[in-house]
């Protein structure tokens, strides 16, 4: 009996080893697998929410829209008004919400990370915090995420963000518009802001929460990568990402960005290592493009336990934003 058990165990171990060795070859032969792992757009958490009904998530002053950045692409958008407009917003239609963007409140365009939807729990909690601080929050699901139609790609995600930014600017008058990217969304954010700066329509500030330098360094540093020490890791796993046209080169983009930059990063972040956010800050701080703008890095200590997505819980966040964005608004007015 003992021999039979050992035989079965050995068979299982050989099978697991075979799968472990086969996966890198499979990824190399089919780069689309690696692209799916970067985007994780098929992971829709929480599963049972109706994205047409933001009020189900406690967002009673939020309107759901659908915009069309390109033919055959439709994206779902949520617009949360500042808490001060909460009572007026009840029962209002999309036109009222669009007009409200012209009220004298700044706007934050929030670009979420991979996996989940615009209705993710930590995302919803951040919208509530920002709304309570007097900001409009406009967020959306990139093509291929949530109920948005289309196939995900870095180019497509950036174009969706550009379309929503222009849509906001067409309605927000002279109100400041800020871009906030989280995790993979920081890659979309720097792509977008670089493009905006190149066409001389920069946002009033850029906020990067838990950012990385570029997607290759992030994939190499990712703690969930069980293949980090596998021979030929770059060739098997990182080259297919590049082959798929995925770069998210924050470290390159910041050299072409000219607006105030705030980086927020928790020291105990298990997904995007803290040292990558710090490295990105060092690149930005020495870049000539930021010569006339404020560049600030705010670390959150390990004992606070904010990890990858709970910085919104910080009681210091309102002060940090007020001090940083207050200065940006001052620059905007001059």
mmCIF file of C-alpha atoms in Angstrom:
data_model
loop_
_atom_site.group_PDB
_atom_site.id
_atom_site.type_symbol
_atom_site.label_atom_id
_atom_site.label_comp_id
_atom_site.label_asym_id
_atom_site.label_seq_id
_atom_site.Cartn_x
_atom_site.Cartn_y
_atom_site.Cartn_z
ATOM 1 C CA UNK A 1 0.000 0.000 0.000
ATOM 2 C CA UNK A 2 2.847 2.343 0.899
ATOM 3 C CA UNK A 3 4.497 1.577 -2.455
ATOM 4 C CA UNK A 4 1.215 2.348 -4.297
ATOM 5 C CA UNK A 5 0.896 5.673 -2.507
ATOM 6 C CA UNK A 6 4.506 6.598 -3.285
ATOM 7 C CA UNK A 7 3.978 5.634 -6.935
ATOM 8 C CA UNK A 8 0.883 7.865 -7.213
ATOM 9 C CA UNK A 9 2.654 10.753 -5.490
ATOM 10 C CA UNK A 10 5.651 10.429 -7.791
ATOM 11 C CA UNK A 11 3.332 10.361 -10.815
ATOM 12 C CA UNK A 12 1.624 13.550 -9.606
ATOM 13 C CA UNK A 13 4.971 15.298 -9.025
ATOM 14 C CA UNK A 14 6.197 14.350 -12.518
ATOM 15 C CA UNK A 15 2.901 15.607 -13.995
ATOM 16 C CA UNK A 16 3.178 18.930 -12.089
ATOM 17 C CA UNK A 17 6.795 19.339 -13.170
ATOM 18 C CA UNK A 18 5.754 18.686 -16.773
ATOM 19 C CA UNK A 19 3.050 21.365 -16.580
ATOM 20 C CA UNK A 20 5.492 23.804 -14.919
ATOM 21 C CA UNK A 21 8.016 23.312 -17.725
ATOM 22 C CA UNK A 22 5.371 23.353 -20.490
ATOM 23 C CA UNK A 23 3.787 26.678 -19.495
ATOM 24 C CA UNK A 24 6.750 28.924 -20.513
ATOM 25 C CA UNK A 25 6.795 27.285 -23.961
ATOM 26 C CA UNK A 26 3.031 27.753 -24.275
ATOM 27 C CA UNK A 27 3.339 31.456 -23.373
ATOM 28 C CA UNK A 28 6.182 31.911 -25.844
ATOM 29 C CA UNK A 29 4.195 30.273 -28.644
ATOM 30 C CA UNK A 30 1.028 32.212 -27.819
ATOM 31 C CA UNK A 31 1.837 35.777 -26.609
ATOM 32 C CA UNK A 32 -1.902 36.485 -26.289
ATOM 33 C CA UNK A 33 -1.858 34.419 -23.056
ATOM 34 C CA UNK A 34 0.654 36.810 -21.496
ATOM 35 C CA UNK A 35 -1.389 39.809 -22.673
ATOM 36 C CA UNK A 36 -4.463 38.352 -20.934
ATOM 37 C CA UNK A 37 -2.434 37.929 -17.732
ATOM 38 C CA UNK A 38 -1.358 41.579 -17.871
ATOM 39 C CA UNK A 39 -4.900 42.895 -18.437
ATOM 40 C CA UNK A 40 -6.887 40.304 -16.430
ATOM 41 C CA UNK A 41 -9.970 41.945 -17.960
ATOM 42 C CA UNK A 42 -11.816 38.593 -17.811
ATOM 43 C CA UNK A 43 -11.715 38.701 -13.987
ATOM 44 C CA UNK A 44 -14.898 40.574 -13.170
ATOM 45 C CA UNK A 45 -15.002 41.141 -9.414
ATOM 46 C CA UNK A 46 -17.447 41.695 -7.753
ATOM 47 C CA UNK A 47 -19.377 39.388 -10.082
ATOM 48 C CA UNK A 48 -23.015 40.129 -9.391
ATOM 49 C CA UNK A 49 -23.267 43.890 -9.678
ATOM 50 C CA UNK A 50 -25.259 45.749 -12.307
ATOM 51 C CA UNK A 51 -22.909 48.428 -13.670
ATOM 52 C CA UNK A 52 -25.930 50.362 -14.954
ATOM 53 C CA UNK A 53 -26.937 50.913 -11.311
ATOM 54 C CA UNK A 54 -24.080 52.626 -9.413
ATOM 55 C CA UNK A 55 -26.576 53.424 -6.655
ATOM 56 C CA UNK A 56 -26.443 49.733 -5.693
ATOM 57 C CA UNK A 57 -22.847 50.413 -4.579
ATOM 58 C CA UNK A 58 -23.919 53.321 -2.395
ATOM 59 C CA UNK A 59 -23.175 55.884 -5.123
ATOM 60 C CA UNK A 60 -26.509 57.701 -5.039
ATOM 61 C CA UNK A 61 -25.063 60.798 -6.726
ATOM 62 C CA UNK A 62 -23.586 58.939 -9.703
ATOM 63 C CA UNK A 63 -24.803 58.648 -13.286
ATOM 64 C CA UNK A 64 -23.965 55.793 -15.688
ATOM 65 C CA UNK A 65 -23.167 56.822 -19.284
ATOM 66 C CA UNK A 66 -21.995 55.061 -22.434
ATOM 67 C CA UNK A 67 -19.539 56.771 -24.777
ATOM 68 C CA UNK A 68 -18.226 55.648 -28.154
ATOM 69 C CA UNK A 69 -14.503 56.406 -28.666
ATOM 70 C CA UNK A 70 -14.369 54.508 -31.971
ATOM 71 C CA UNK A 71 -16.688 52.565 -34.232
ATOM 72 C CA UNK A 72 -17.466 49.154 -32.652
ATOM 73 C CA UNK A 73 -16.149 50.362 -29.265
ATOM 74 C CA UNK A 74 -18.517 51.415 -26.458
ATOM 75 C CA UNK A 75 -17.308 52.196 -22.952
ATOM 76 C CA UNK A 76 -19.265 52.375 -19.707
ATOM 77 C CA UNK A 77 -18.649 55.529 -17.656
ATOM 78 C CA UNK A 78 -19.587 56.575 -14.112
ATOM 79 C CA UNK A 79 -19.766 60.230 -13.142
ATOM 80 C CA UNK A 80 -19.965 60.963 -9.411
ATOM 81 C CA UNK A 81 -20.683 64.576 -8.511
ATOM 82 C CA UNK A 82 -19.186 66.311 -5.442
ATOM 83 C CA UNK A 83 -21.008 65.478 -2.203
ATOM 84 C CA UNK A 84 -22.202 69.118 -2.005
ATOM 85 C CA UNK A 85 -24.381 68.440 -5.068
ATOM 86 C CA UNK A 86 -25.728 65.149 -3.696
ATOM 87 C CA UNK A 87 -29.264 66.390 -2.904
ATOM 88 C CA UNK A 88 -29.625 68.202 -6.227
ATOM 89 C CA UNK A 89 -28.428 65.103 -8.127
ATOM 90 C CA UNK A 90 -31.246 62.826 -6.956
ATOM 91 C CA UNK A 91 -33.433 61.697 -9.807
ATOM 92 C CA UNK A 92 -31.602 63.793 -12.388
ATOM 93 C CA UNK A 93 -30.826 62.607 -15.932
ATOM 94 C CA UNK A 94 -27.575 62.420 -17.872
ATOM 95 C CA UNK A 95 -27.951 65.960 -19.236
ATOM 96 C CA UNK A 96 -28.067 67.410 -15.724
ATOM 97 C CA UNK A 97 -24.910 65.474 -14.757
ATOM 98 C CA UNK A 98 -23.083 66.638 -17.903
ATOM 99 C CA UNK A 99 -24.041 70.267 -17.189
ATOM 100 C CA UNK A 100 -22.863 69.817 -13.578
ATOM 101 C CA UNK A 101 -19.288 69.347 -14.844
ATOM 102 C CA UNK A 102 -19.377 73.076 -15.569
ATOM 103 C CA UNK A 103 -20.087 73.887 -11.894
ATOM 104 C CA UNK A 104 -17.156 75.386 -9.980
ATOM 105 C CA UNK A 105 -15.681 72.075 -8.792
ATOM 106 C CA UNK A 106 -12.482 70.403 -10.026
ATOM 107 C CA UNK A 107 -12.733 67.100 -11.910
ATOM 108 C CA UNK A 108 -10.708 63.908 -11.424
ATOM 109 C CA UNK A 109 -10.518 61.402 -14.264
ATOM 110 C CA UNK A 110 -9.780 58.063 -12.553
ATOM 111 C CA UNK A 111 -8.044 55.296 -14.535
ATOM 112 C CA UNK A 112 -8.330 51.945 -12.777
ATOM 113 C CA UNK A 113 -5.883 49.038 -12.788
ATOM 114 C CA UNK A 114 -6.215 45.552 -14.241
ATOM 115 C CA UNK A 115 -8.939 43.045 -13.289
ATOM 116 C CA UNK A 116 -12.380 43.969 -12.006
ATOM 117 C CA UNK A 117 -14.523 46.876 -13.183
ATOM 118 C CA UNK A 118 -15.327 50.486 -12.369
ATOM 119 C CA UNK A 119 -17.532 49.018 -9.626
ATOM 120 C CA UNK A 120 -14.663 47.364 -7.698
ATOM 121 C CA UNK A 121 -14.976 47.838 -3.922
ATOM 122 C CA UNK A 122 -11.748 49.787 -3.295
ATOM 123 C CA UNK A 123 -12.438 51.936 -6.366
ATOM 124 C CA UNK A 124 -15.943 52.820 -5.168
ATOM 125 C CA UNK A 125 -14.549 53.750 -1.743
ATOM 126 C CA UNK A 126 -12.040 56.117 -3.359
ATOM 127 C CA UNK A 127 -14.792 57.791 -5.444
ATOM 128 C CA UNK A 128 -16.690 58.419 -2.200
ATOM 129 C CA UNK A 129 -13.622 59.964 -0.536
ATOM 130 C CA UNK A 130 -12.882 62.202 -3.535
ATOM 131 C CA UNK A 131 -16.540 63.231 -3.839
ATOM 132 C CA UNK A 132 -16.607 64.181 -0.153
ATOM 133 C CA UNK A 133 -13.560 66.401 -0.796
ATOM 134 C CA UNK A 134 -15.452 68.354 -3.475
ATOM 135 C CA UNK A 135 -14.318 66.669 -6.691
ATOM 136 C CA UNK A 136 -16.306 65.376 -9.624
ATOM 137 C CA UNK A 137 -15.043 61.838 -10.288
ATOM 138 C CA UNK A 138 -15.322 60.445 -13.807
ATOM 139 C CA UNK A 139 -14.227 56.839 -14.263
ATOM 140 C CA UNK A 140 -14.798 54.194 -16.912
ATOM 141 C CA UNK A 141 -14.065 50.642 -17.979
ATOM 142 C CA UNK A 142 -11.607 50.362 -20.843
ATOM 143 C CA UNK A 143 -12.734 48.434 -23.930
ATOM 144 C CA UNK A 144 -12.977 44.748 -22.993
ATOM 145 C CA UNK A 145 -13.525 45.423 -19.247
ATOM 146 C CA UNK A 146 -16.854 45.338 -17.430
ATOM 147 C CA UNK A 147 -19.718 46.083 -19.830
ATOM 148 C CA UNK A 148 -17.475 47.984 -22.276
ATOM 149 C CA UNK A 149 -17.323 46.565 -25.783
ATOM 150 C CA UNK A 150 -14.075 45.941 -27.678
ATOM 151 C CA UNK A 151 -10.746 44.113 -27.416
ATOM 152 C CA UNK A 152 -8.187 45.263 -24.856
ATOM 153 C CA UNK A 153 -4.854 46.716 -25.982
ATOM 154 C CA UNK A 154 -2.538 49.391 -24.643
ATOM 155 C CA UNK A 155 -3.291 51.631 -27.626
ATOM 156 C CA UNK A 156 -7.039 51.131 -27.188
ATOM 157 C CA UNK A 157 -6.973 51.825 -23.437
ATOM 158 C CA UNK A 158 -5.017 55.041 -24.019
ATOM 159 C CA UNK A 159 -7.389 56.138 -26.773
ATOM 160 C CA UNK A 160 -10.409 55.471 -24.519
ATOM 161 C CA UNK A 161 -8.823 57.644 -21.801
ATOM 162 C CA UNK A 162 -8.107 60.417 -24.326
ATOM 163 C CA UNK A 163 -11.715 60.311 -25.537
ATOM 164 C CA UNK A 164 -13.096 60.607 -21.985
ATOM 165 C CA UNK A 165 -10.647 63.427 -21.147
ATOM 166 C CA UNK A 166 -11.760 65.404 -24.214
ATOM 167 C CA UNK A 167 -15.395 64.691 -23.361
ATOM 168 C CA UNK A 168 -14.814 66.130 -19.855
ATOM 169 C CA UNK A 169 -12.935 69.199 -21.151
ATOM 170 C CA UNK A 170 -15.763 69.983 -23.564
ATOM 171 C CA UNK A 171 -18.110 70.307 -20.551
ATOM 172 C CA UNK A 172 -15.975 71.451 -17.606
ATOM 173 C CA UNK A 173 -15.249 75.037 -18.652
ATOM 174 C CA UNK A 174 -12.258 76.479 -16.775
ATOM 175 C CA UNK A 175 -12.436 73.970 -13.926
ATOM 176 C CA UNK A 176 -9.180 72.126 -13.202
ATOM 177 C CA UNK A 177 -9.050 68.556 -14.529
ATOM 178 C CA UNK A 178 -6.722 66.070 -12.843
ATOM 179 C CA UNK A 179 -5.729 62.572 -13.986
ATOM 180 C CA UNK A 180 -5.485 59.816 -11.342
ATOM 181 C CA UNK A 181 -4.096 56.414 -12.345
ATOM 182 C CA UNK A 182 -3.817 53.358 -10.118
ATOM 183 C CA UNK A 183 -1.530 50.348 -10.742
ATOM 184 C CA UNK A 184 -1.841 49.360 -14.441
ATOM 185 C CA UNK A 185 -3.907 52.542 -14.812
ATOM 186 C CA UNK A 186 -0.714 54.543 -14.115
ATOM 187 C CA UNK A 187 0.573 53.212 -17.451
ATOM 188 C CA UNK A 188 -2.569 54.460 -19.189
ATOM 189 C CA UNK A 189 -2.304 57.762 -17.281
ATOM 190 C CA UNK A 190 1.276 58.560 -18.336
ATOM 191 C CA UNK A 191 0.531 57.505 -21.933
ATOM 192 C CA UNK A 192 -2.436 59.883 -21.897
ATOM 193 C CA UNK A 193 -0.691 62.800 -20.212
ATOM 194 C CA UNK A 194 2.375 62.526 -22.445
ATOM 195 C CA UNK A 195 0.038 62.772 -25.429
ATOM 196 C CA UNK A 196 -1.826 65.720 -23.899
ATOM 197 C CA UNK A 197 1.435 67.551 -23.200
ATOM 198 C CA UNK A 198 2.647 66.923 -26.737
ATOM 199 C CA UNK A 199 -0.504 68.529 -28.133
ATOM 200 C CA UNK A 200 -0.174 71.338 -25.551
ATOM 201 C CA UNK A 201 -3.379 70.578 -23.617
ATOM 202 C CA UNK A 202 -1.898 69.179 -20.374
ATOM 203 C CA UNK A 203 -4.114 68.328 -17.391
ATOM 204 C CA UNK A 204 -3.767 70.433 -14.258
ATOM 205 C CA UNK A 205 -1.993 67.627 -12.398
ATOM 206 C CA UNK A 206 -1.194 63.924 -12.582
ATOM 207 C CA UNK A 207 -1.589 61.574 -9.602
ATOM 208 C CA UNK A 208 -0.044 58.103 -9.762
ATOM 209 C CA UNK A 209 -1.060 55.608 -7.083
ATOM 210 C CA UNK A 210 1.121 52.472 -6.790
ATOM 211 C CA UNK A 211 2.981 53.060 -10.073
ATOM 212 C CA UNK A 212 5.738 51.004 -11.709
ATOM 213 C CA UNK A 213 8.525 52.032 -14.081
ATOM 214 C CA UNK A 214 7.526 49.900 -17.073
ATOM 215 C CA UNK A 215 5.629 46.666 -17.574
ATOM 216 C CA UNK A 216 8.757 44.524 -18.001
ATOM 217 C CA UNK A 217 10.226 45.624 -14.670
ATOM 218 C CA UNK A 218 6.849 45.191 -12.997
ATOM 219 C CA UNK A 219 6.453 41.640 -14.380
ATOM 220 C CA UNK A 220 9.996 40.786 -13.300
ATOM 221 C CA UNK A 221 9.385 42.143 -9.785
ATOM 222 C CA UNK A 222 5.870 40.787 -9.360
ATOM 223 C CA UNK A 223 5.812 38.581 -6.248
ATOM 224 C CA UNK A 224 3.280 36.211 -7.815
ATOM 225 C CA UNK A 225 5.687 35.317 -10.614
ATOM 226 C CA UNK A 226 6.728 31.766 -9.771
ATOM 227 C CA UNK A 227 8.963 31.739 -12.852
ATOM 228 C CA UNK A 228 11.201 34.657 -11.878
ATOM 229 C CA UNK A 229 14.223 32.361 -11.472
ATOM 230 C CA UNK A 230 13.343 30.122 -14.417
ATOM 231 C CA UNK A 231 16.201 29.988 -16.998
ATOM 232 C CA UNK A 232 15.371 32.337 -19.882
ATOM 233 C CA UNK A 233 12.610 34.127 -17.924
ATOM 234 C CA UNK A 234 12.899 37.295 -20.041
ATOM 235 C CA UNK A 235 12.775 35.354 -23.328
ATOM 236 C CA UNK A 236 9.848 33.172 -22.265
ATOM 237 C CA UNK A 237 7.719 35.690 -20.367
ATOM 238 C CA UNK A 238 8.785 39.310 -20.918
ATOM 239 C CA UNK A 239 9.491 39.274 -24.651
ATOM 240 C CA UNK A 240 5.926 38.025 -25.428
ATOM 241 C CA UNK A 241 4.544 41.055 -23.541
ATOM 242 C CA UNK A 242 6.624 43.355 -25.757
ATOM 243 C CA UNK A 243 5.632 41.322 -28.845
ATOM 244 C CA UNK A 244 1.980 41.985 -27.923
ATOM 245 C CA UNK A 245 2.695 45.736 -28.087
ATOM 246 C CA UNK A 246 2.422 46.209 -24.308
ATOM 247 C CA UNK A 247 5.004 48.589 -22.813
ATOM 248 C CA UNK A 248 3.298 50.969 -20.350
ATOM 249 C CA UNK A 249 6.607 52.841 -20.174
ATOM 250 C CA UNK A 250 5.999 55.238 -17.282
ATOM 251 C CA UNK A 251 9.768 55.805 -16.963
ATOM 252 C CA UNK A 252 9.974 57.036 -20.577
ATOM 253 C CA UNK A 253 6.683 58.959 -20.502
ATOM 254 C CA UNK A 254 7.578 61.108 -17.487
ATOM 255 C CA UNK A 255 10.441 62.631 -19.489
ATOM 256 C CA UNK A 256 7.835 64.229 -21.778
ATOM 257 C CA UNK A 257 5.276 65.320 -19.176
ATOM 258 C CA UNK A 258 4.983 68.928 -18.039
ATOM 259 C CA UNK A 259 2.421 69.260 -15.232
ATOM 260 C CA UNK A 260 2.492 68.743 -11.469
ATOM 261 C CA UNK A 261 3.045 65.111 -10.435
ATOM 262 C CA UNK A 262 2.085 63.383 -7.192
ATOM 263 C CA UNK A 263 3.101 59.764 -6.521
ATOM 264 C CA UNK A 264 1.437 57.772 -3.709
ATOM 265 C CA UNK A 265 2.856 54.362 -2.750
ATOM 266 C CA UNK A 266 2.519 52.019 0.225
ATOM 267 C CA UNK A 267 5.735 50.407 1.462
ATOM 268 C CA UNK A 268 3.931 47.072 1.965
ATOM 269 C CA UNK A 269 2.497 46.943 -1.577
ATOM 270 C CA UNK A 270 2.615 43.223 -2.521
ATOM 271 C CA UNK A 271 1.673 43.761 -6.195
ATOM 272 C CA UNK A 272 3.772 46.706 -7.405
ATOM 273 C CA UNK A 273 6.918 46.824 -5.246
ATOM 274 C CA UNK A 274 7.514 50.114 -3.456
ATOM 275 C CA UNK A 275 11.017 50.456 -4.928
ATOM 276 C CA UNK A 276 9.527 50.784 -8.454
ATOM 277 C CA UNK A 277 7.397 53.760 -7.415
ATOM 278 C CA UNK A 278 10.438 55.353 -5.773
ATOM 279 C CA UNK A 279 12.549 54.707 -8.871
ATOM 280 C CA UNK A 280 9.907 56.362 -11.071
ATOM 281 C CA UNK A 281 9.873 59.391 -8.749
ATOM 282 C CA UNK A 282 13.675 59.706 -9.003
ATOM 283 C CA UNK A 283 13.459 59.646 -12.823
ATOM 284 C CA UNK A 284 10.688 62.276 -12.847
ATOM 285 C CA UNK A 285 12.321 64.513 -10.233
ATOM 286 C CA UNK A 286 15.473 64.858 -12.346
ATOM 287 C CA UNK A 287 13.641 65.240 -15.669
ATOM 288 C CA UNK A 288 13.905 68.632 -17.372
ATOM 289 C CA UNK A 289 10.218 68.483 -18.348
ATOM 290 C CA UNK A 290 9.225 68.928 -14.669
ATOM 291 C CA UNK A 291 11.596 71.853 -14.140
ATOM 292 C CA UNK A 292 8.750 74.337 -13.559
ATOM 293 C CA UNK A 293 6.361 71.926 -11.819
ATOM 294 C CA UNK A 294 6.014 70.285 -8.459
ATOM 295 C CA UNK A 295 6.968 66.599 -8.206
ATOM 296 C CA UNK A 296 6.092 64.950 -4.895
ATOM 297 C CA UNK A 297 6.437 61.405 -3.545
ATOM 298 C CA UNK A 298 4.331 60.354 -0.534
ATOM 299 C CA UNK A 299 5.177 56.976 1.042
ATOM 300 C CA UNK A 300 2.753 55.186 3.378
ATOM 301 C CA UNK A 301 4.528 53.163 6.066
ATOM 302 C CA UNK A 302 4.185 49.386 6.277
ATOM 303 C CA UNK A 303 2.491 49.437 9.689
ATOM 304 C CA UNK A 304 -0.485 51.327 8.175
ATOM 305 C CA UNK A 305 -1.329 48.202 6.129
ATOM 306 C CA UNK A 306 -2.555 50.023 2.989
ATOM 307 C CA UNK A 307 -0.864 47.495 0.696
ATOM 308 C CA UNK A 308 -1.791 47.836 -2.998
ATOM 309 C CA UNK A 309 -5.254 49.358 -2.966
ATOM 310 C CA UNK A 310 -6.198 50.821 0.413
ATOM 311 C CA UNK A 311 -4.452 54.216 0.380
ATOM 312 C CA UNK A 312 -7.954 55.754 0.218
ATOM 313 C CA UNK A 313 -8.262 54.801 3.918
ATOM 314 C CA UNK A 314 -5.514 57.221 4.924
ATOM 315 C CA UNK A 315 -6.810 60.044 7.155
ATOM 316 C CA UNK A 316 -3.903 62.070 5.729
ATOM 317 C CA UNK A 317 -5.128 61.803 2.129
ATOM 318 C CA UNK A 318 -7.460 64.858 2.225
ATOM 319 C CA UNK A 319 -4.602 67.039 3.525
ATOM 320 C CA UNK A 320 -2.110 65.628 0.976
ATOM 321 C CA UNK A 321 -4.504 66.334 -1.913
ATOM 322 C CA UNK A 322 -5.525 69.752 -0.590
ATOM 323 C CA UNK A 323 -1.905 70.894 -0.247
ATOM 324 C CA UNK A 324 -0.753 69.387 -3.548
ATOM 325 C CA UNK A 325 -3.749 70.220 -5.733
ATOM 326 C CA UNK A 326 -4.219 73.598 -4.065
ATOM 327 C CA UNK A 327 -0.795 74.543 -5.424
ATOM 328 C CA UNK A 328 -1.721 73.096 -8.823
ATOM 329 C CA UNK A 329 -4.893 75.182 -8.869
ATOM 330 C CA UNK A 330 -2.755 78.221 -8.050
ATOM 331 C CA UNK A 331 -0.473 77.430 -11.007
ATOM 332 C CA UNK A 332 -3.612 76.901 -13.158
ATOM 333 C CA UNK A 333 -4.908 80.386 -12.314
ATOM 334 C CA UNK A 334 -1.636 82.093 -13.243
#
